[in-house]
Coordinates of C-alpha atoms in Angstrom, one line a residue:
M1 CA 100.1 87.5 -158.9
F2 CA 101.4 87.2 -162.4
R3 CA 100.8 89.7 -165.2
D4 CA 101.4 87.6 -168.3
R5 CA 100.8 84.1 -169.7
D6 CA 104.5 83.0 -169.6
S7 CA 104.9 83.9 -165.9
T8 CA 101.7 82.3 -164.9
E9 CA 102.4 79.1 -166.8
S10 CA 105.9 78.9 -165.3
A11 CA 104.7 79.5 -161.8
Y12 CA 102.0 76.9 -162.2
K13 CA 104.5 74.4 -163.6
S14 CA 106.7 75.0 -160.5
L15 CA 103.8 73.9 -158.3
R16 CA 103.1 70.8 -160.4
D17 CA 106.8 69.9 -160.5
R18 CA 107.0 69.9 -156.7
G19 CA 104.0 67.5 -156.5
Y20 CA 101.1 69.9 -155.9
G21 CA 97.9 68.8 -157.6
D22 CA 94.4 69.9 -158.5
D23 CA 93.3 69.9 -154.9
D24 CA 96.2 72.1 -153.7
I25 CA 96.3 75.0 -156.3
N26 CA 94.1 78.0 -156.4
V27 CA 93.8 80.1 -159.6
M28 CA 91.9 83.3 -159.9
M29 CA 91.7 85.5 -163.0
S30 CA 89.1 87.6 -164.8
D31 CA 87.1 86.1 -167.6
D32 CA 88.7 88.6 -169.9
T33 CA 92.2 87.5 -168.9
R34 CA 91.3 83.8 -169.5
N35 CA 89.9 84.8 -173.0
K36 CA 93.0 86.9 -173.8
Y37 CA 95.7 84.4 -172.8
W38 CA 94.1 81.0 -173.0
S39 CA 91.6 80.9 -175.8
D40 CA 94.0 80.5 -178.7
G41 CA 93.7 76.8 -179.3
D42 CA 96.7 75.8 -177.2
S43 CA 94.4 75.2 -174.3
E44 CA 91.6 72.9 -173.4
L45 CA 89.8 76.1 -172.3
E46 CA 88.9 77.1 -175.8
G47 CA 85.4 76.1 -176.3
N48 CA 85.3 74.4 -173.0
K49 CA 81.8 74.1 -171.5
A50 CA 83.2 73.8 -168.0
L51 CA 81.1 76.7 -166.8
E52 CA 77.8 74.9 -167.3
G53 CA 75.5 74.1 -164.4
T54 CA 74.4 76.4 -161.6
G55 CA 75.4 77.1 -158.1
V56 CA 74.8 80.0 -155.6
G57 CA 74.9 82.9 -158.0
S58 CA 77.6 81.1 -160.0
A59 CA 78.0 78.7 -162.9
I60 CA 80.0 75.7 -161.7
G61 CA 81.7 73.1 -163.8
G62 CA 83.3 69.8 -163.0
T63 CA 86.7 70.7 -164.5
L64 CA 88.3 73.9 -165.6
G65 CA 90.6 72.1 -167.9
A66 CA 94.1 73.1 -168.6
I67 CA 94.9 76.8 -168.5
I68 CA 97.4 76.0 -171.2
G69 CA 98.7 72.9 -172.8
G70 CA 101.3 72.4 -170.1
V71 CA 98.9 73.2 -167.2
A72 CA 97.1 70.1 -166.0
A73 CA 93.4 70.0 -165.1
I74 CA 92.4 72.1 -162.1
G75 CA 89.4 70.5 -160.4
T76 CA 86.4 72.6 -159.4
N77 CA 85.9 76.0 -160.9
V78 CA 83.5 78.8 -160.5
L79 CA 82.5 81.7 -162.7
L80 CA 81.4 84.6 -160.6
P81 CA 79.1 86.4 -163.2
G82 CA 78.6 89.6 -161.3
L83 CA 82.4 90.0 -161.1
G84 CA 83.5 88.4 -164.3
L85 CA 86.0 86.1 -162.5
V86 CA 87.1 82.5 -163.0
V87 CA 88.3 80.8 -159.9
A88 CA 89.7 77.2 -159.7
G89 CA 91.0 75.1 -156.9
P90 CA 89.9 74.5 -153.3
I91 CA 88.9 78.2 -152.9
A92 CA 86.3 77.8 -155.7
A93 CA 83.9 75.7 -153.6
A94 CA 84.3 78.1 -150.7
L95 CA 83.5 81.1 -152.9
A96 CA 80.5 79.4 -154.5
G97 CA 79.2 78.4 -151.1
A98 CA 79.6 81.9 -149.8
G99 CA 77.5 83.2 -152.8
A100 CA 80.3 85.5 -153.8
G101 CA 78.8 86.5 -157.1
G102 CA 78.8 90.1 -156.1
L103 CA 75.9 89.8 -153.6
T104 CA 78.0 89.5 -150.4
G105 CA 80.8 92.1 -150.9
G106 CA 82.5 90.7 -154.0
L107 CA 85.9 89.1 -154.2
V108 CA 87.5 91.1 -151.4
G109 CA 84.9 90.0 -148.9
A110 CA 85.1 86.4 -150.1
L111 CA 89.0 86.4 -149.8
I112 CA 88.8 87.9 -146.4
G113 CA 86.4 85.1 -145.4
W114 CA 89.0 82.6 -146.7
G115 CA 91.6 84.1 -144.3
I116 CA 93.4 86.5 -146.6
P117 CA 94.1 89.9 -144.9
E118 CA 92.0 92.7 -146.3
E119 CA 94.9 94.7 -147.7
R120 CA 96.2 91.7 -149.7
A121 CA 92.7 90.8 -150.8
A122 CA 92.3 94.3 -152.2
Q123 CA 95.6 94.1 -154.0
Y124 CA 94.6 90.8 -155.6
E125 CA 91.2 92.1 -156.6
E126 CA 92.8 95.1 -158.2
G127 CA 95.4 93.0 -159.9
I128 CA 92.9 90.6 -161.3
R129 CA 90.7 93.5 -162.5
N130 CA 93.8 94.8 -164.4
G131 CA 94.6 91.5 -166.1
G132 CA 96.6 89.6 -163.6
T133 CA 96.3 86.0 -162.5
V134 CA 96.6 85.0 -158.8
L135 CA 98.0 81.6 -157.9
G136 CA 97.8 80.3 -154.4
V137 CA 98.9 77.3 -152.5
N138 CA 99.3 76.2 -148.9
P139 CA 102.9 74.9 -148.9
R140 CA 103.5 71.6 -147.3
S141 CA 106.8 72.6 -145.7
D142 CA 109.0 75.7 -145.0
E143 CA 111.3 74.5 -147.7
D144 CA 108.5 74.6 -150.3
A145 CA 107.4 78.0 -149.0
D146 CA 110.9 79.4 -149.4
Y147 CA 111.2 77.8 -152.9
F148 CA 108.0 79.2 -154.2
E149 CA 108.6 82.7 -152.7
N150 CA 112.1 82.9 -154.2
E151 CA 111.2 81.2 -157.5
W152 CA 108.1 83.2 -158.1
K153 CA 109.6 86.6 -157.2
T154 CA 113.0 86.1 -158.9
N155 CA 112.3 84.0 -162.0
F156 CA 108.6 84.6 -162.8
K157 CA 108.0 88.3 -162.0
G158 CA 105.6 87.4 -159.2
E159 CA 104.0 90.3 -157.4
H160 CA 102.5 90.4 -153.9
V161 CA 104.0 87.0 -153.0
Y162 CA 103.1 86.3 -149.4
R163 CA 103.8 83.4 -147.0

């Protein structure tokens, strides 16, 4: 979890720099956070119609676009209207398929269904509600896991970084 734009961008860049792509990276934030940090013209998100179309209780677009100029396109995204969340990456399809728009227990229930322990899911939900952005990835190696854990905690003010 990252609490500001600079930390989020830096952590995302660290993933991209190690070769992780759109199909590897999960991003979760509130719609308010997206509007606060990434609607200033430095991002493809401003005015982006990526949230068109419909899914199970959600608007689904083909591309979230760049969170910021330096953040590359992130594949599938979902707006969970009952929760005011924007979710991108592999977890987006799972959340949309689960109908996680507030009808089935909200974000915590959906994250638990994705395999995240309940305590962590509750921390992430609270953090997102309070303006944080959650990044997630399944590291390809122990070396990558160590790198992200150390880098995110030490250099980017990451909170609740789990392996």
